[in-house]
Coordinates of C-alpha atoms and ligand atoms in Angstrom, one line a residue:
M2 CA -0.4 -0.2 -0.3
Q3 CA 1.4 3.5 -0.7
D4 CA 2.5 5.6 2.2
M5 CA -0.3 8.4 3.3
P6 CA 1.0 10.4 5.7
S7 CA -1.7 12.6 6.7
L8 CA -4.0 9.6 7.8
R9 CA -1.4 8.6 10.7
G10 CA -2.5 8.7 14.3
R11 CA -5.6 10.2 12.7
R12 CA -8.8 9.5 14.6
V13 CA -12.1 8.5 12.2
L14 CA -15.7 7.4 13.7
L15 CA -17.0 5.1 10.7
G16 CA -20.8 5.2 10.6
I17 CA -22.0 1.8 8.7
T18 CA -25.7 1.6 7.6
G19 CA -27.5 -1.0 6.1
G20 CA -26.6 -1.7 2.6
V21 CA -25.3 -4.6 1.7
A22 CA -21.9 -3.1 0.7
A23 CA -21.4 -3.3 4.4
Y24 CA -19.7 -6.5 4.0
K25 CA -16.6 -4.5 2.2
T26 CA -16.0 -2.6 5.9
P27 CA -14.0 -5.1 7.4
E28 CA -11.7 -4.6 4.6
L29 CA -11.8 -0.8 5.1
V30 CA -11.4 -0.9 8.6
R31 CA -8.3 -3.4 8.1
R32 CA -7.0 -0.6 5.6
L33 CA -7.6 2.0 7.9
R34 CA -5.7 0.0 11.0
A35 CA -2.7 -0.4 8.6
A36 CA -2.3 3.4 7.6
Q37 CA -2.0 3.6 11.5
V38 CA -5.8 5.1 12.1
A39 CA -7.4 4.5 14.9
V40 CA -11.5 3.3 14.1
R41 CA -14.4 3.7 16.3
V42 CA -17.4 1.9 14.7
V43 CA -21.2 2.8 15.1
L44 CA -23.3 0.3 13.4
S45 CA -27.2 1.1 12.7
H46 CA -29.7 -1.2 13.3
N47 CA -30.0 -2.3 9.7
A48 CA -26.2 -2.4 9.1
R49 CA -25.9 -5.3 11.4
Q50 CA -27.7 -7.8 9.0
F51 CA -25.1 -7.2 6.9
V52 CA -22.1 -7.6 8.4
A53 CA -21.0 -8.8 12.3
A54 CA -19.5 -6.5 15.0
G55 CA -17.6 -9.4 15.7
A56 CA -15.7 -9.0 12.1
L57 CA -15.0 -5.4 12.5
A58 CA -13.5 -5.8 15.7
A59 CA -11.3 -8.7 14.5
V60 CA -10.0 -6.3 12.3
G61 CA -8.7 -3.9 15.2
A62 CA -12.0 -1.7 15.0
E63 CA -13.6 -0.3 18.8
I64 CA -17.2 -1.0 18.2
V65 CA -19.4 1.9 20.2
E66 CA -22.7 0.4 21.3
D67 CA -26.1 2.2 20.6
H68 CA -27.3 2.1 24.0
A69 CA -23.8 2.9 25.8
P70 CA -25.0 5.0 29.0
G71 CA -24.0 8.7 29.2
M72 CA -22.9 11.8 26.3
V73 CA -21.7 8.9 24.3
H74 CA -22.4 11.1 21.2
I75 CA -20.8 14.1 22.4
D76 CA -17.6 12.2 23.4
L77 CA -17.7 10.4 19.7
A78 CA -18.1 14.0 18.1
R79 CA -15.2 15.1 19.9
W80 CA -13.4 12.5 19.4
A81 CA -13.2 12.0 15.8
D82 CA -10.6 13.9 13.7
A83 CA -13.8 12.8 10.6
V84 CA -16.8 11.0 10.7
L85 CA -17.2 8.8 7.6
I86 CA -20.3 6.8 6.6
A87 CA -19.5 3.9 4.2
P88 CA -21.8 2.7 3.3
A89 CA -24.4 5.6 3.3
T90 CA -27.9 4.4 2.2
A91 CA -30.5 6.6 0.5
H92 CA -32.1 6.7 4.2
V93 CA -29.6 8.2 5.8
L94 CA -28.5 10.7 3.6
S95 CA -32.3 12.0 3.7
R96 CA -32.2 11.8 7.6
L97 CA -28.9 13.7 7.5
A98 CA -30.3 16.4 5.1
A99 CA -33.5 16.6 7.3
G100 CA -30.8 17.2 10.7
A101 CA -32.8 14.2 12.3
A102 CA -31.3 13.1 15.4
D103 CA -33.2 9.9 16.0
D104 CA -30.0 7.3 16.5
L105 CA -26.0 7.8 17.9
L106 CA -25.1 8.2 14.4
T107 CA -27.3 10.9 13.4
T108 CA -27.5 12.4 16.7
L109 CA -23.2 12.8 16.4
C110 CA -23.1 13.7 13.1
L111 CA -25.4 17.0 14.1
A112 CA -22.9 17.4 17.5
T113 CA -19.8 17.1 15.8
E114 CA -17.4 19.9 14.0
A115 CA -15.3 17.2 12.5
P116 CA -16.0 16.9 8.3
L117 CA -18.7 14.8 7.6
C118 CA -17.6 12.3 4.5
V119 CA -20.2 10.0 3.0
A120 CA -19.6 6.8 0.9
P121 CA -22.8 6.2 -0.7
A122 CA -24.3 3.0 -2.0
M123 CA -27.4 1.9 -3.2
N124 CA -29.3 1.2 -6.5
R125 CA -28.7 3.4 -9.3
I126 CA -32.5 4.6 -9.6
M127 CA -32.8 5.3 -6.2
W128 CA -29.2 7.4 -6.5
L129 CA -30.6 9.2 -9.7
N130 CA -34.5 9.9 -7.3
P131 CA -34.9 13.5 -7.4
A132 CA -35.2 12.9 -4.0
T133 CA -32.0 11.7 -3.3
R134 CA -30.6 14.0 -5.8
A135 CA -31.7 17.5 -3.3
N136 CA -30.7 15.7 -0.1
C137 CA -26.9 15.2 -2.0
T138 CA -27.3 19.0 -3.0
R139 CA -28.5 20.0 0.5
L140 CA -25.8 18.1 2.2
E141 CA -22.8 19.2 -0.4
E142 CA -23.9 22.7 0.6
R143 CA -23.3 22.1 4.0
G144 CA -19.7 21.1 3.5
V145 CA -20.3 17.3 3.6
R146 CA -17.9 15.1 1.6
F147 CA -19.1 12.7 -1.1
I148 CA -16.9 9.8 -1.5
G149 CA -18.4 8.1 -4.7
P150 CA -20.3 7.0 -5.7
G151 CA -18.7 4.4 -8.4
E152 CA -20.5 2.7 -11.6
G153 CA -20.9 -0.7 -12.4
A154 CA -22.5 -3.9 -11.6
Q155 CA -24.9 -3.6 -8.7
A156 CA -26.1 -6.3 -6.0
C157 CA -29.5 -5.8 -7.4
G158 CA -28.5 -7.2 -10.7
E159 CA -28.9 -3.4 -12.8
S160 CA -25.6 -1.5 -13.9
G161 CA -24.9 2.0 -13.2
P162 CA -24.3 4.4 -10.6
G163 CA -24.4 4.0 -6.7
R164 CA -21.5 1.1 -6.1
M165 CA -19.8 2.2 -3.2
S166 CA -16.4 3.1 -3.8
E167 CA -13.6 0.6 -3.0
P168 CA -11.8 1.1 0.4
D169 CA -8.6 1.8 -1.7
E170 CA -10.2 5.2 -2.9
I171 CA -11.8 5.9 0.4
L172 CA -8.4 5.9 2.1
E173 CA -7.2 8.0 -0.8
A174 CA -10.4 10.6 -0.2
L175 CA -9.2 10.8 3.5
E176 CA -5.9 11.4 3.0
R177 CA -6.6 14.7 0.6
L178 CA -9.2 15.6 3.0
W179 CA -6.4 16.2 6.0
A180 CA -3.4 16.9 2.7
E181 CA -5.4 19.9 1.9
A182 CA -7.1 20.5 5.0
G183 CA -4.3 23.0 6.1
A184 CA -3.8 25.1 2.5
L185 CA -5.2 27.8 3.5
R186 CA -4.4 27.9 7.6
A187 CA -2.9 30.9 7.5
T188 CA -5.7 32.8 4.5
R189 CA -8.8 35.0 5.6
A190 CA -11.1 34.8 2.7
V191 CA -14.2 37.3 2.4
V192 CA -16.7 36.1 0.0
T193 CA -19.6 37.8 -1.5
A194 CA -22.8 35.8 -2.7
G195 CA -26.1 36.7 -3.9
A196 CA -28.1 39.0 -5.4
T197 CA -28.4 42.3 -3.6
Y198 CA -32.0 44.2 -3.0
E199 CA -32.4 47.6 -3.7
A200 CA -35.5 48.8 -2.0
L201 CA -37.9 51.5 -3.9
D202 CA -40.2 51.7 -1.1
P203 CA -41.1 49.7 1.8
A204 CA -43.1 47.3 -0.1
R205 CA -40.7 46.6 -3.7
G206 CA -37.3 47.3 -4.9
F207 CA -35.0 45.7 -7.8
T208 CA -33.0 42.3 -7.5
N209 CA -31.9 39.6 -9.8
R210 CA -32.3 36.0 -10.1
S211 CA -28.7 34.7 -8.5
S212 CA -29.7 32.0 -6.1
G213 CA -26.4 32.7 -4.3
K214 CA -25.3 28.8 -4.6
M215 CA -22.1 29.7 -6.4
G216 CA -20.6 32.0 -3.6
Y217 CA -21.7 29.9 -0.9
A218 CA -20.4 26.7 -2.5
V219 CA -16.8 28.7 -2.8
A220 CA -16.7 29.7 1.2
A221 CA -18.1 25.8 1.8
A222 CA -14.6 25.1 -0.2
L223 CA -12.7 27.8 1.1
A224 CA -13.2 26.7 5.1
A225 CA -12.6 22.8 4.1
H226 CA -9.1 23.9 3.6
G227 CA -8.9 25.5 6.6
A228 CA -9.6 29.4 5.6
A229 CA -11.0 31.8 8.0
V230 CA -13.9 32.7 5.6
T231 CA -16.5 35.8 6.0
L232 CA -19.2 35.1 3.6
I233 CA -21.3 38.4 3.0
S234 CA -24.2 36.8 1.5
G235 CA -27.7 38.7 -0.1
P236 CA -30.9 37.5 1.0
T237 CA -31.0 33.9 0.5
A238 CA -32.5 30.9 2.0
L239 CA -29.3 29.1 1.9
P240 CA -28.1 27.9 5.0
A241 CA -24.2 28.4 5.9
P242 CA -21.7 26.6 5.2
L243 CA -20.3 25.0 8.7
G244 CA -17.3 26.9 9.8
V245 CA -18.6 29.8 7.9
R246 CA -19.3 33.4 9.4
R247 CA -21.9 34.9 7.8
I248 CA -22.8 38.1 7.6
P249 CA -26.7 39.1 5.8
V250 CA -26.7 42.1 4.2
T251 CA -29.6 43.6 2.1
S252 CA -28.5 46.1 -0.8
A253 CA -25.2 47.0 -2.7
C254 CA -24.2 49.8 -0.3
E255 CA -24.6 47.5 3.1
M256 CA -22.4 45.0 1.1
R257 CA -19.7 47.0 0.4
D258 CA -19.7 48.4 3.9
A259 CA -19.3 44.8 5.2
V260 CA -16.5 44.3 3.0
W261 CA -14.9 47.3 3.5
A262 CA -15.3 46.3 7.2
C263 CA -13.1 43.3 6.7
R264 CA -10.3 45.5 4.5
G265 CA -7.4 45.1 7.0
A266 CA -7.8 41.9 7.4
M267 CA -8.6 40.2 4.0
D268 CA -6.1 38.0 2.2
L269 CA -8.5 36.9 -0.4
F270 CA -11.3 38.4 -1.8
V271 CA -14.1 36.4 -4.1
A272 CA -16.5 38.5 -5.5
A273 CA -19.7 35.5 -6.3
A274 CA -22.2 38.2 -5.5
A275 CA -24.6 39.5 -8.6
V276 CA -24.5 43.1 -7.2
A277 CA -26.9 45.5 -8.6
D278 CA -25.4 48.2 -10.8
Y279 CA -28.2 50.7 -9.9
R280 CA -30.3 51.7 -7.2
P281 CA -33.4 53.8 -6.6
Q282 CA -32.2 57.6 -6.4
T283 CA -34.9 58.1 -3.5
V284 CA -36.0 55.2 -1.0
L285 CA -39.9 55.9 -0.4
A286 CA -40.6 55.7 3.2
H287 CA -44.3 55.0 2.1
K288 CA -45.9 52.6 -0.3
L289 CA -46.1 54.2 -4.0
K290 CA -49.5 54.4 -5.2
K291 CA -50.3 53.5 -9.3
D292 CA -52.0 57.0 -9.9
A293 CA -50.3 57.5 -12.9
D294 CA -50.1 55.4 -16.0
T295 CA -46.2 55.7 -16.1
L296 CA -43.9 55.8 -13.7
T297 CA -40.0 56.8 -14.1
V298 CA -37.7 56.1 -11.8
T299 CA -34.1 57.4 -11.3
L300 CA -31.6 55.1 -10.9
V301 CA -27.9 55.9 -9.4
R302 CA -25.2 53.6 -10.1
N303 CA -23.9 51.5 -7.0
P304 CA -20.5 51.2 -5.6
D305 CA -18.2 48.5 -8.0
I306 CA -17.2 46.6 -4.5
L307 CA -14.7 44.2 -6.1
A308 CA -12.8 47.1 -8.3
E309 CA -12.7 49.0 -4.8
V310 CA -11.3 46.2 -3.2
A311 CA -8.8 45.7 -5.9
Q312 CA -7.5 49.2 -5.6
L313 CA -6.6 48.2 -2.1
N314 CA -3.1 48.5 -1.0
P315 CA -1.8 46.5 0.2
R316 CA -4.3 44.0 -1.9
P317 CA -6.1 40.6 -1.0
F318 CA -5.5 38.1 -3.8
T319 CA -9.1 39.0 -5.8
V320 CA -11.5 36.8 -7.9
G321 CA -14.5 37.8 -9.8
F322 CA -17.3 36.3 -11.7
A323 CA -18.7 37.4 -14.9
A324 CA -21.8 36.4 -15.7
E325 CA -22.4 37.0 -19.5
T326 CA -24.2 36.5 -22.7
G327 CA -22.6 36.4 -26.1
D328 CA -19.1 36.3 -26.4
V329 CA -18.8 35.4 -22.8
E330 CA -14.8 34.7 -22.9
A331 CA -13.8 38.2 -24.5
L332 CA -16.1 40.6 -22.6
A333 CA -14.5 38.3 -19.4
R334 CA -11.3 39.3 -20.0
A335 CA -11.9 42.5 -21.1
K336 CA -13.5 42.7 -17.4
R337 CA -10.8 41.4 -15.6
A338 CA -8.2 44.1 -16.8
R339 CA -10.5 46.9 -16.3
K340 CA -11.2 46.2 -12.7
G341 CA -7.8 44.9 -12.2
I342 CA -8.3 41.7 -10.9
D343 CA -5.9 38.3 -10.5
L344 CA -8.9 36.0 -11.6
I345 CA -11.9 36.0 -13.6
V346 CA -14.6 33.3 -13.8
A347 CA -16.8 33.3 -16.6
N348 CA -20.0 31.8 -17.1
P349 CA -22.5 31.8 -19.5
I350 CA -26.1 32.8 -18.7
D351 CA -27.9 32.3 -21.7
E352 CA -27.7 28.3 -21.9
A353 CA -30.5 26.3 -20.5
G354 CA -29.5 24.2 -17.2
V355 CA -26.4 26.5 -16.2
G356 CA -25.8 29.7 -14.9
F357 CA -28.3 31.4 -12.5
A358 CA -30.6 29.5 -10.3
G359 CA -29.5 26.0 -11.2
D360 CA -27.2 23.8 -9.5
D361 CA -24.8 23.5 -12.3
N362 CA -22.3 26.1 -14.3
R363 CA -20.1 25.9 -16.9
V364 CA -17.3 28.4 -16.6
I365 CA -14.0 29.5 -18.4
L366 CA -11.4 30.3 -15.7
I367 CA -9.2 33.6 -16.8
D368 CA -6.1 35.1 -15.4
E369 CA -3.2 37.2 -17.0
D370 CA -2.1 34.2 -19.4
R371 CA -4.7 32.2 -20.0
A372 CA -8.1 31.3 -20.5
V373 CA -9.1 27.5 -19.8
A374 CA -12.4 26.3 -20.3
W375 CA -14.0 23.5 -18.3
T376 CA -16.9 21.1 -19.1
T377 CA -20.1 21.6 -17.2
A378 CA -20.4 20.4 -13.3
P379 CA -22.1 21.0 -10.4
K380 CA -21.2 24.3 -8.7
T381 CA -20.2 22.5 -5.5
E382 CA -17.4 20.7 -7.9
I383 CA -16.3 23.9 -9.9
A384 CA -16.2 25.7 -6.5
R385 CA -13.7 23.3 -5.1
A386 CA -11.6 22.8 -8.6
L387 CA -11.8 27.2 -8.3
V388 CA -10.2 27.1 -4.9
R389 CA -7.8 24.5 -5.6
E390 CA -6.6 27.0 -8.6
I391 CA -6.4 29.7 -6.5
I392 CA -4.3 27.6 -3.6
K393 CA -1.8 27.4 -6.9
R394 CA -2.0 30.9 -7.1
L395 CA -1.8 32.5 -3.6
P396 CA 1.4 34.5 -2.8
R397 CA 2.7 32.0 0.1
T398 CA 2.4 33.7 3.6
V399 CA 4.0 30.7 5.3
Ligands
C5P425 O1 -19.5 44.5 -13.9 P1 -20.2 43.1 -13.3 O2 -21.5 43.2 -12.3 O3 -20.1 42.3 -14.5 O4 -18.6 42.5 -12.6 C1 -19.1 41.3 -12.1 C2 -18.2 40.8 -11.2 O5 -18.1 42.0 -10.2 C3 -18.7 40.1 -9.8 O6 -17.6 39.2 -9.6 C4 -19.3 40.8 -8.7 O7 -19.2 40.0 -7.6 C5 -18.4 42.1 -8.7 N1 -19.4 43.1 -8.3 C6 -19.3 43.9 -7.4 N2 -19.7 45.0 -7.1 C7 -20.5 45.7 -8.2 C8 -20.8 45.0 -9.0 C9 -19.7 43.8 -9.5 O8 -18.2 43.2 -6.4 N3 -21.3 46.6 -7.6

């Protein structure tokens, strides 16, 4: 087995839920123990139909009983360097997505600050079911890491996505998790996300279709690499990712003030918000009546937060987004130069299925030297890849 230095001395809480792939877990435990990882195991009720506690104990796992007395969930939540659920059934994913705490495993998942990794295993139709898709998206948005699943022959006789990753792949994913975890430990990152809302009167205002998903995914990916992340967010229903400090704002001016307050303590600025370019010159104190046939509203320019941050001296590493239609790449290149920023992520908003409100995006990454087009992928995946690109370019502070 290859050397995996990031694993040595780590503590993994392994949750096993009731899928047939549970039969692979003694091998998983054996590999983890060989890499000098301490392993405690919590078996769900159904998991016991597929794997015997004795087999897991025989290869070095410490079995924790569900009915153990005292504050076991808190002790385990604090003990773990990572919680790994393998196999993770569709059922446990739905309970995690709902925040359930109806057994020891789900309770300790709520109580832990350690990274939570899941290795799903289920029939391909269950994996592709919109209910499961929605649960996975929700969990990813909260920073839960997915390992697999792979594709291939399934226990049910079908073939497709839903096979639990092999023990080797799971170990590699854990190794990557801890190898990456410290890469941004010394970095103070500020991320803007979502649309702004520019009030016209107490009931109405101007906004746009940005969901905030891209910015939230970037904030989660930065936090996963150890950055101290401040997420300055326009109105959205999204939950704040784990380990991220969120500052809710409404208008562009409020967003600008919140960013400005961070200016002395910002090594990295990622502007993913869809900031309104204009706001009503006057915000009416009373609701506007529909007396006239036409209505003229005078709009005034909002501050360009990203361009202002790029003027700071010393300035943080700056990353902007460019939602464009038409010749997306050329427009984004020009924008990068005009705003004086390091990196721009261009994305078309006139293609079906990608862009503003959806879960997927298709982007072109542009820096001073070149433009690289990435294939369409979930925003969470693009965010992780973007953070890897940022890490490569960040000036080394430590
Ligand atoms: O100029 P445009 O709005 O197309 O630029 C998009 C980029 O600039 C995004 O990164 C966005 O977050 C940022 N921006 C900003 N403040 C504005 C307008 C845009 O920070 N007022």
